[in-house]
Coordinates of C-alpha atoms in Angstrom, one line a residue:
M383 CA 0.0 0.0 0.0
A384 CA 1.5 3.4 -1.0
T385 CA 2.4 5.8 1.7
P386 CA 0.3 9.0 1.5
A387 CA 2.2 12.2 0.5
P388 CA 3.1 14.4 3.5
P389 CA 1.0 17.6 3.9
L390 CA 2.2 20.5 1.8
K391 CA 4.0 23.2 3.7
P392 CA 3.2 26.6 2.1
D393 CA 5.8 29.3 1.8
P394 CA 5.5 31.8 4.7
R395 CA 6.1 34.6 2.1
L396 CA 2.7 33.7 0.6
F397 CA 0.7 32.2 3.4
N398 CA -1.1 33.1 6.6
E399 CA -4.4 31.9 8.1
D400 CA -6.4 34.8 6.6
L401 CA -5.2 34.1 3.1
A402 CA -5.6 30.3 3.4
P403 CA -8.7 28.6 2.0
A404 CA -11.8 29.4 4.1
P405 CA -12.0 27.0 7.0
E406 CA -15.7 27.8 7.6
R407 CA -18.5 28.7 5.2
K408 CA -21.3 30.5 6.9
W409 CA -22.4 33.1 4.3
G410 CA -25.8 31.8 3.2
T411 CA -28.2 33.5 0.9
Y412 CA -29.4 36.1 3.4
S413 CA -25.8 37.1 4.2
V414 CA -25.0 37.6 0.5
F415 CA -28.3 39.6 0.1
A416 CA -27.4 41.7 3.2
L417 CA -23.9 42.3 1.6
W418 CA -25.6 43.9 -1.4
M419 CA -28.0 45.9 0.7
S420 CA -25.0 47.3 2.6
D421 CA -23.4 48.3 -0.7
T422 CA -26.3 49.4 -2.8
H423 CA -28.0 51.5 -0.1
A424 CA -25.4 54.2 -0.4
I425 CA -26.0 57.9 -0.9
S426 CA -24.0 57.7 -4.1
N427 CA -26.3 55.1 -5.6
Y428 CA -29.4 57.0 -4.5
A429 CA -28.0 60.2 -6.0
F430 CA -27.1 58.4 -9.3
A431 CA -30.6 57.1 -9.8
S432 CA -32.2 60.4 -8.9
S433 CA -29.8 62.4 -11.1
L434 CA -30.8 60.4 -14.2
F435 CA -34.4 61.4 -13.5
V436 CA -33.4 65.0 -13.0
L437 CA -31.3 64.9 -16.2
G438 CA -34.5 64.2 -18.1
L439 CA -35.0 60.4 -18.4
P440 CA -38.6 59.4 -17.6
A441 CA -38.7 57.3 -14.5
W442 CA -39.5 54.1 -16.4
E443 CA -36.4 54.5 -18.5
V444 CA -34.3 55.1 -15.4
F445 CA -35.6 51.8 -14.0
L446 CA -35.0 49.9 -17.2
A447 CA -31.5 51.2 -17.7
L448 CA -30.5 50.4 -14.1
L449 CA -32.1 47.0 -14.3
A450 CA -30.1 46.3 -17.6
G451 CA -26.9 47.4 -16.0
I452 CA -27.3 45.6 -12.7
T453 CA -28.3 42.4 -14.6
I454 CA -24.9 42.5 -16.4
V455 CA -23.3 43.0 -12.9
Y456 CA -25.2 40.0 -11.6
W457 CA -23.9 37.8 -14.4
L458 CA -20.3 38.9 -13.8
M459 CA -20.6 38.4 -10.0
N460 CA -21.8 34.8 -10.5
R461 CA -18.9 34.1 -12.8
M462 CA -16.4 35.5 -10.2
G463 CA -18.3 33.9 -7.4
H464 CA -17.8 30.4 -9.0
A465 CA -14.1 30.8 -8.7
G466 CA -14.1 32.2 -5.2
H467 CA -16.5 29.6 -3.9
R468 CA -14.5 26.6 -5.4
T469 CA -11.0 27.8 -4.4
G470 CA -12.0 29.3 -1.0
V471 CA -9.2 31.9 -1.3
P472 CA -9.5 35.8 -1.4
Y473 CA -9.0 37.8 -4.5
P474 CA -5.2 38.5 -4.3
V475 CA -4.5 34.8 -3.8
L476 CA -6.8 33.8 -6.7
A477 CA -5.0 36.4 -8.9
R478 CA -1.8 34.4 -8.4
A479 CA -3.0 31.8 -10.9
S480 CA -3.1 34.4 -13.7
W481 CA -0.5 36.9 -12.6
G482 CA 2.1 34.7 -10.7
V483 CA 2.6 34.3 -7.0
Y484 CA 4.3 37.7 -6.7
G485 CA 2.8 39.3 -9.8
A486 CA -0.6 39.2 -8.1
N487 CA 0.5 42.1 -6.0
I488 CA 0.1 44.4 -9.1
P489 CA -3.7 44.0 -9.5
A490 CA -4.1 43.8 -5.7
L491 CA -2.3 47.1 -5.1
L492 CA -4.3 48.8 -7.9
R493 CA -7.5 47.7 -6.2
A494 CA -6.1 48.7 -2.7
V495 CA -5.2 52.2 -3.8
M496 CA -8.6 52.9 -5.1
A497 CA -10.2 51.4 -2.0
V498 CA -8.1 53.5 0.4
A499 CA -9.1 56.7 -1.4
W500 CA -12.8 55.9 -1.4
Y501 CA -12.6 54.5 2.2
G502 CA -11.4 57.9 3.3
I503 CA -13.9 59.8 1.2
Q504 CA -16.9 57.7 2.4
T505 CA -15.7 58.2 6.0
W506 CA -15.5 61.9 5.6
L507 CA -19.0 62.0 3.9
A508 CA -20.4 60.2 6.9
S509 CA -18.7 62.6 9.3
T510 CA -20.6 65.4 7.7
A511 CA -23.8 63.7 8.9
V512 CA -22.2 63.5 12.3
V513 CA -21.6 67.2 12.2
L514 CA -25.3 67.8 11.3
L515 CA -26.4 65.5 14.1
A516 CA -24.1 67.1 16.6
I517 CA -25.3 70.6 15.9
Q518 CA -28.9 69.5 15.9
V519 CA -28.5 67.9 19.4
A520 CA -26.2 70.6 20.8
P521 CA -26.5 73.9 18.8
G522 CA -23.6 75.4 20.8
L523 CA -21.2 73.1 18.9
D524 CA -21.7 75.3 15.8
A525 CA -19.1 77.7 17.2
Y526 CA -16.5 75.0 16.5
H527 CA -17.5 74.6 12.9
H528 CA -16.1 77.8 11.4
N529 CA -12.4 77.5 11.8
S530 CA -10.1 75.4 9.5
F531 CA -7.1 73.1 10.0
L532 CA -5.9 71.2 6.9
G533 CA -9.4 71.9 5.4
L534 CA -11.6 70.8 8.3
S535 CA -13.1 72.6 11.2
T536 CA -12.5 71.5 14.8
L537 CA -16.0 69.9 14.8
G538 CA -15.3 68.4 11.4
W539 CA -12.0 66.8 12.7
V540 CA -13.7 65.4 15.8
S541 CA -16.6 64.0 13.7
F542 CA -14.2 62.5 11.1
M543 CA -12.0 60.8 13.7
F544 CA -15.1 59.6 15.5
M545 CA -16.3 57.8 12.4
W546 CA -12.7 56.6 11.7
G547 CA -12.4 55.1 15.1
L548 CA -15.8 53.6 15.1
Q549 CA -15.2 51.9 11.8
A550 CA -11.7 50.7 12.8
L551 CA -13.1 49.2 16.0
L552 CA -15.9 47.3 14.1
L553 CA -14.1 46.3 10.9
T554 CA -10.9 44.9 12.3
R555 CA -12.9 42.2 14.3
G556 CA -12.8 39.9 11.3
M557 CA -15.0 38.6 8.5
E558 CA -17.5 36.7 10.7
F559 CA -18.2 39.8 12.8
I560 CA -18.6 41.9 9.6
R561 CA -21.2 39.3 8.4
K562 CA -23.2 39.7 11.6
V563 CA -23.1 43.5 11.5
Q564 CA -24.3 43.7 7.9
D565 CA -26.9 41.0 8.4
F566 CA -28.8 42.9 11.0
A567 CA -27.8 46.6 10.8
T568 CA -26.2 48.3 7.8
G569 CA -28.6 46.9 5.1
P570 CA -32.1 47.0 6.5
V571 CA -31.8 50.3 8.4
V572 CA -31.3 52.5 5.3
W573 CA -34.3 50.8 3.6
L574 CA -36.6 51.8 6.4
V575 CA -35.5 55.4 6.4
V576 CA -35.7 55.9 2.6
L577 CA -39.1 54.1 2.4
A578 CA -40.4 56.5 5.1
L579 CA -39.1 59.5 3.1
A580 CA -40.9 58.2 0.0
V581 CA -44.2 57.6 1.8
Y582 CA -44.0 61.1 3.5
L583 CA -43.3 62.9 0.2
V584 CA -45.9 61.0 -1.9
V585 CA -48.6 61.7 0.8
K586 CA -47.5 65.3 1.1
A587 CA -47.7 65.6 -2.7
G588 CA -51.2 64.2 -2.7
G589 CA -50.1 61.5 -5.2
D590 CA -49.3 64.2 -7.8
I591 CA -46.1 62.5 -9.1
S592 CA -45.5 61.6 -12.8
L593 CA -43.2 58.7 -13.6
T594 CA -43.6 58.9 -17.4
R595 CA -42.6 62.4 -18.5
S596 CA -39.2 63.9 -19.0
L597 CA -38.4 66.8 -16.7
T598 CA -36.2 68.5 -19.3
G599 CA -37.9 67.4 -22.5
L600 CA -35.1 65.3 -23.8
S601 CA -35.6 64.0 -27.3
G602 CA -36.1 60.2 -27.9
A603 CA -32.5 59.9 -29.4
E604 CA -30.9 61.6 -26.4
Q605 CA -33.0 59.6 -24.0
A606 CA -31.6 56.4 -25.6
H607 CA -28.1 57.7 -25.5
Q608 CA -28.3 58.7 -21.8
S609 CA -29.9 55.3 -21.0
L610 CA -26.9 53.5 -22.6
I611 CA -24.6 55.6 -20.6
A612 CA -26.6 54.8 -17.4
V613 CA -26.2 51.0 -18.2
S614 CA -22.5 51.4 -18.7
L615 CA -21.9 53.5 -15.6
T616 CA -23.9 51.1 -13.5
V617 CA -21.6 48.2 -14.5
A618 CA -18.5 50.4 -14.1
T619 CA -19.5 51.3 -10.5
F620 CA -19.6 47.6 -9.5
L621 CA -16.5 46.5 -11.3
T622 CA -14.5 47.0 -8.1
L623 CA -16.6 44.4 -6.4
V624 CA -16.7 42.1 -9.3
L625 CA -12.9 42.1 -9.2
N626 CA -12.7 41.1 -5.5
Y627 CA -16.0 39.1 -5.1
A628 CA -14.0 36.0 -4.3
D629 CA -13.3 37.7 -0.9
F630 CA -17.0 37.0 0.0
A631 CA -18.0 34.0 -2.2
R632 CA -15.2 32.0 -0.6
F633 CA -17.3 31.8 2.6
T634 CA -20.5 30.5 0.9
P635 CA -21.5 26.8 1.6
D636 CA -22.7 26.1 -1.9
H637 CA -23.2 27.7 -5.4
R638 CA -26.9 28.3 -4.7
S639 CA -26.1 30.6 -1.8
Y640 CA -24.2 33.2 -3.7
R641 CA -26.3 32.9 -6.8
R642 CA -29.6 33.5 -5.0
G643 CA -28.1 36.1 -2.8
N644 CA -26.8 37.9 -5.9
L645 CA -30.2 37.7 -7.6
I646 CA -32.2 39.1 -4.7
G647 CA -29.5 41.7 -3.7
L648 CA -28.7 43.0 -7.2
P649 CA -31.4 43.0 -9.9
V650 CA -34.2 42.9 -7.4
N651 CA -33.0 45.0 -4.5
F652 CA -30.9 47.5 -6.5
T653 CA -33.7 48.3 -8.9
A654 CA -36.3 48.6 -6.0
F655 CA -34.0 51.0 -4.2
A656 CA -33.7 53.1 -7.4
V657 CA -37.5 53.1 -7.7
V658 CA -37.8 54.6 -4.2
A659 CA -35.0 57.1 -4.8
V660 CA -36.8 58.4 -7.9
L661 CA -40.1 58.5 -6.1
V662 CA -38.5 60.7 -3.3
T663 CA -36.9 63.0 -6.0
A664 CA -40.2 63.3 -7.9
G665 CA -41.9 64.0 -4.6
T666 CA -39.5 66.9 -3.8
I667 CA -40.7 68.6 -7.1
S668 CA -44.3 68.7 -5.9
V669 CA -43.6 69.4 -2.2
F670 CA -40.6 71.8 -2.4
G671 CA -40.8 73.1 -5.9
E672 CA -37.4 71.8 -7.0
A673 CA -35.8 68.4 -7.7
I674 CA -33.5 67.4 -4.9
Y675 CA -31.5 64.3 -5.5
D676 CA -29.3 64.5 -2.4
P677 CA -31.1 62.7 0.5
V678 CA -29.3 64.7 3.1
K679 CA -30.7 67.9 1.6
V680 CA -34.2 66.4 1.5
I681 CA -34.0 65.8 5.3
Q682 CA -32.7 69.3 5.9
K683 CA -35.7 70.6 3.9
I684 CA -38.2 68.8 6.1
D685 CA -36.7 70.7 9.0
N686 CA -37.8 68.4 11.8
P687 CA -35.3 67.6 14.6
V688 CA -36.4 64.0 14.9
V689 CA -36.2 63.5 11.1
T690 CA -32.7 65.1 11.1
V691 CA -31.4 62.8 13.9
V692 CA -32.9 59.6 12.4
G693 CA -31.7 60.5 8.9
A694 CA -28.2 61.4 10.0
L695 CA -27.9 58.2 12.0
S696 CA -29.1 56.2 9.0
F697 CA -26.6 57.8 6.6
I698 CA -23.8 57.0 9.1
V699 CA -24.9 53.4 9.2
A700 CA -25.1 53.4 5.3
T701 CA -21.5 54.6 5.0
I702 CA -20.2 52.0 7.4
G703 CA -22.0 49.4 5.3
I704 CA -20.6 50.5 1.9
N705 CA -17.1 50.9 3.5
V706 CA -17.2 47.4 4.7
V707 CA -18.2 45.9 1.4
A708 CA -16.4 48.1 -1.2
N709 CA -13.5 49.8 0.6
F710 CA -12.3 47.7 3.6
V711 CA -12.3 44.0 3.0
S712 CA -10.4 44.1 -0.3
P713 CA -7.4 46.3 0.8
A714 CA -7.2 44.4 4.1
Y715 CA -6.5 41.2 2.1
D716 CA -4.5 43.1 -0.6
F717 CA -2.1 44.5 2.0
A718 CA -1.9 41.2 3.8
N719 CA -0.9 39.6 0.5
L720 CA 2.2 41.9 0.3
A721 CA 3.9 40.3 3.3
P722 CA 1.7 37.5 4.7
K723 CA 4.3 36.6 7.3
Y724 CA 3.9 40.0 9.0
L725 CA 0.5 41.3 7.9
N726 CA -2.8 39.5 8.4
F727 CA -6.4 40.7 7.7
K728 CA -6.5 42.9 10.8
R729 CA -3.2 44.6 10.2
G730 CA -4.0 45.1 6.6
G731 CA -7.3 46.7 7.7
L732 CA -5.4 49.1 10.1
I733 CA -3.1 50.1 7.3
T734 CA -6.1 50.9 5.1
A735 CA -7.6 53.0 7.9
V736 CA -4.4 55.0 8.6
L737 CA -3.8 55.7 4.9
A738 CA -7.4 56.8 4.5
V739 CA -6.6 59.7 7.0
L740 CA -3.2 60.6 5.5
V741 CA -4.7 61.1 2.0
L742 CA -6.9 63.9 3.4
P743 CA -10.0 62.6 1.6
W744 CA -12.0 65.8 1.7
K745 CA -9.3 67.5 -0.5
L746 CA -9.4 64.5 -2.9
Y747 CA -13.2 64.8 -3.1
S748 CA -13.3 68.5 -3.6
S749 CA -10.8 68.4 -6.5
A750 CA -12.5 67.5 -9.8
L751 CA -9.0 67.1 -11.3
V752 CA -8.0 64.5 -8.8
I753 CA -11.3 62.6 -9.1
Q754 CA -11.1 62.6 -12.8
Y755 CA -7.4 61.9 -13.5
F756 CA -6.4 59.8 -10.4
L757 CA -9.5 57.8 -9.5
G758 CA -10.8 57.9 -13.1
A759 CA -7.6 56.4 -14.4
L760 CA -7.6 53.7 -11.8
G761 CA -11.2 52.9 -12.6
A762 CA -10.3 52.4 -16.2
F763 CA -7.9 49.6 -15.2
L764 CA -10.7 47.6 -13.6
G765 CA -12.1 46.2 -16.8
P766 CA -8.8 44.7 -18.0
L767 CA -8.2 43.2 -14.5
V768 CA -11.6 41.5 -14.4
A769 CA -11.1 40.2 -18.0
I770 CA -7.7 38.6 -17.2
L771 CA -9.0 36.8 -14.1
L772 CA -12.2 35.5 -15.8
V773 CA -10.5 34.5 -19.1
D774 CA -7.8 32.7 -17.1
Y775 CA -10.3 30.8 -15.0
Y776 CA -12.9 29.9 -17.6
F777 CA -11.1 29.9 -21.0
V778 CA -7.5 28.9 -20.2
R779 CA -7.8 26.6 -17.1
R780 CA -11.4 25.6 -17.4
G781 CA -11.8 25.9 -13.6
R782 CA -8.7 23.7 -12.9
I783 CA -6.8 25.6 -10.1
D784 CA -4.2 23.9 -8.0
V785 CA -5.0 25.8 -4.7
D786 CA -1.9 24.4 -2.9
A787 CA 0.4 25.7 -5.7
L788 CA -1.0 29.2 -5.1
F789 CA 1.1 29.2 -1.9
A790 CA 4.3 27.7 -3.4
A791 CA 7.2 30.1 -4.1
D792 CA 9.7 27.7 -5.6
A793 CA 10.6 27.9 -9.2
A794 CA 8.9 24.6 -10.0
G795 CA 5.6 25.9 -8.8
A796 CA 2.7 25.9 -11.3
Y797 CA 2.2 29.7 -10.8
H798 CA 5.8 30.8 -10.5
Y799 CA 6.2 31.6 -14.2
R800 CA 9.2 34.0 -14.5
R801 CA 10.5 34.9 -11.1
G802 CA 6.9 34.9 -9.7
Y803 CA 5.4 37.1 -12.5
N804 CA 3.4 36.0 -15.5
P805 CA 4.5 38.0 -18.5
K806 CA 1.3 37.0 -20.4
A807 CA -0.8 38.9 -17.9
L808 CA 1.3 42.0 -18.2
A809 CA 1.3 41.8 -22.0
A810 CA -2.5 41.7 -21.9
F811 CA -3.0 44.3 -19.2
V812 CA -0.6 47.2 -20.1
P813 CA -2.0 48.0 -23.6
S814 CA -5.6 47.5 -22.6
A815 CA -5.2 49.6 -19.5
V816 CA -3.5 52.4 -21.4
L817 CA -6.3 52.3 -24.1
A818 CA -9.1 52.4 -21.4
A819 CA -7.3 55.3 -19.5
V820 CA -7.0 57.3 -22.8
I821 CA -10.6 56.8 -23.6
A822 CA -11.7 57.7 -20.1
L823 CA -9.5 60.8 -19.7
V824 CA -8.8 62.4 -23.1
P825 CA -11.4 65.1 -23.9
A826 CA -11.5 64.0 -27.6
F827 CA -13.1 60.7 -26.5
D828 CA -15.8 62.3 -24.2
A829 CA -18.6 60.7 -26.2
V830 CA -17.4 57.2 -25.5
A831 CA -15.6 57.8 -22.1
P832 CA -18.4 56.1 -20.1
F833 CA -17.7 52.9 -22.0
S834 CA -13.9 52.9 -21.4
W835 CA -14.2 49.7 -19.3
V836 CA -15.9 47.9 -22.3
F837 CA -12.9 48.6 -24.5
G838 CA -10.4 47.7 -21.7
M839 CA -12.2 44.5 -20.9
G840 CA -12.6 43.4 -24.5
V841 CA -9.0 44.1 -25.5
A842 CA -7.5 42.6 -22.3
G843 CA -9.6 39.5 -22.7
G844 CA -8.8 39.1 -26.4
L845 CA -5.0 39.6 -25.8
Y846 CA -4.9 37.2 -22.9
C847 CA -6.8 34.5 -24.9
A848 CA -4.3 34.9 -27.7
V849 CA -1.1 34.8 -25.7
S850 CA -2.4 31.9 -23.5
R851 CA -3.9 29.7 -26.2
R852 CA -1.1 27.1 -26.1
G853 CA -1.7 26.3 -22.4
R854 CA -5.5 26.1 -22.7
M855 CA -7.3 23.0 -21.4
V856 CA -9.5 22.2 -24.3
G857 CA -12.9 20.5 -24.0
S858 CA -12.9 20.0 -20.3
P859 CA -16.2 20.8 -18.5
I860 CA -15.8 23.3 -15.7
P861 CA -16.3 21.5 -12.4
D862 CA -18.5 22.7 -9.5
E863 CA -17.1 21.0 -6.5
I864 CA -14.9 22.7 -3.9
I865 CA -11.2 22.2 -4.7
P866 CA -9.5 20.2 -1.9
S867 CA -6.4 21.8 -0.2
Q868 CA -3.8 20.8 2.3
V869 CA -2.6 24.3 3.1
R870 CA -4.8 24.9 6.1
K871 CA -3.1 25.9 9.4
V872 CA -4.2 24.2 12.6
P873 CA -4.6 26.2 15.8
G874 CA -1.5 26.9 17.9
G875 CA 0.8 27.6 15.0
A876 CA 1.4 24.0 14.1
A877 CA 2.4 22.9 10.6
P878 CA -0.4 23.1 7.9
V879 CA -2.3 19.9 7.6
A880 CA -4.9 18.5 5.3
G881 CA -8.3 19.5 6.6
Q882 CA -12.0 19.5 5.8
V883 CA -13.9 22.7 5.2
R884 CA -16.6 23.1 7.7
V885 CA -19.8 24.1 5.9
T886 CA -22.4 25.8 8.0
A887 CA -25.5 27.1 6.2
T888 CA -27.0 30.2 7.8
E889 CA -30.5 31.4 7.6
G890 CA -31.8 31.6 4.0
S891 CA -29.1 29.4 2.6

């Protein structure tokens, strides 16, 4: 009888417990749905849907465009979810298959830089709600809101650091704690407040709300053009999460959990939230005589202390929710991937939080030049990054990933390539990213700028297919079962051993 092979010992330069395949899988359908509630119930998504209505699209066209865009997102999430669920590893580790065990730091850091900037911006936006709440509760605090140090007043700094500390305290508790917070707090709370706003304004308007006319009289051709832009921008907004969706899908007990959670949370919930946002905006026209698509300003217009307090608290909760999903989890893993021996998920999260202060996010957000050229250029890179990961998983490998080899740094490793970098990924990424950035940023391409990710994704996918054709696994069906792995560390720091994934279905799964 043959002696079984000894357990694989992963390289400490590539491995820690947080980057290893998920030991437990508790994210059922409801947890995935709550994940999307936390992300989609953001002030930015509310304002985006409302602004389309104010721009002149009839409400039904707004809903149709957003539904089309989010359906594309849903399809992409399911594709990336399949890879995350089967491998059980986070995004930067999954990227090692296509980029190399060290090359994966390139897409990981690009994602992390964008997340840090938006983590700071979202934290600052939430702190403005804290300022509003503080002055409402204690009007005397307004005296501390008229000076300036590095662009913020004393009250602004206190509010910002309060939000910063609250988030750091909550978010560095680990993924399981994050799941519980979003399940019962960040998602449902905002729904209740926005629904209450919609009911109040519809009643106040006496039902005098039109969802079929254009506010600005846009022609049919221009309506079609703006609808296509809305579809594209909806997809572009979610490409960050498509890229790192493995960070969440790795914790699902079966394929049905993330697929059903995505269905309820994206096409259904996102579109329903857009409907309510447009209803509120339409109601402001009848009640206040102007279209207001910023929910904070709607609450200020109502001018009721109770409404102000409840609204401010809900927006604070909403910001924590979107920061968890879009701007914290990914860079926490991305920074941990840089030096796994020294950085884990918690330390990576703390680095994210500290950098989010140092970038002075209110200055980033107030500069149209920075938003357009810095964050805009980074955003143009997302399409190529998504294309390379998906083409590698579905077209080149047909779902065959050696999870243990993702943690092997020796030259004989399956994903070592050339000194840990895959030149094929670079060859596909660089020209496609440059093309997407040029289309996104050069004024001559303004007409197609909203579609830059389409060009970047198409070119990157095509190039990666072409340069990887020789190594393609032809005719193999893509398997669904979880890939077994031996690189799972036992408690107490002992050597990694072969182990079973503990699958625990939560409510709704």
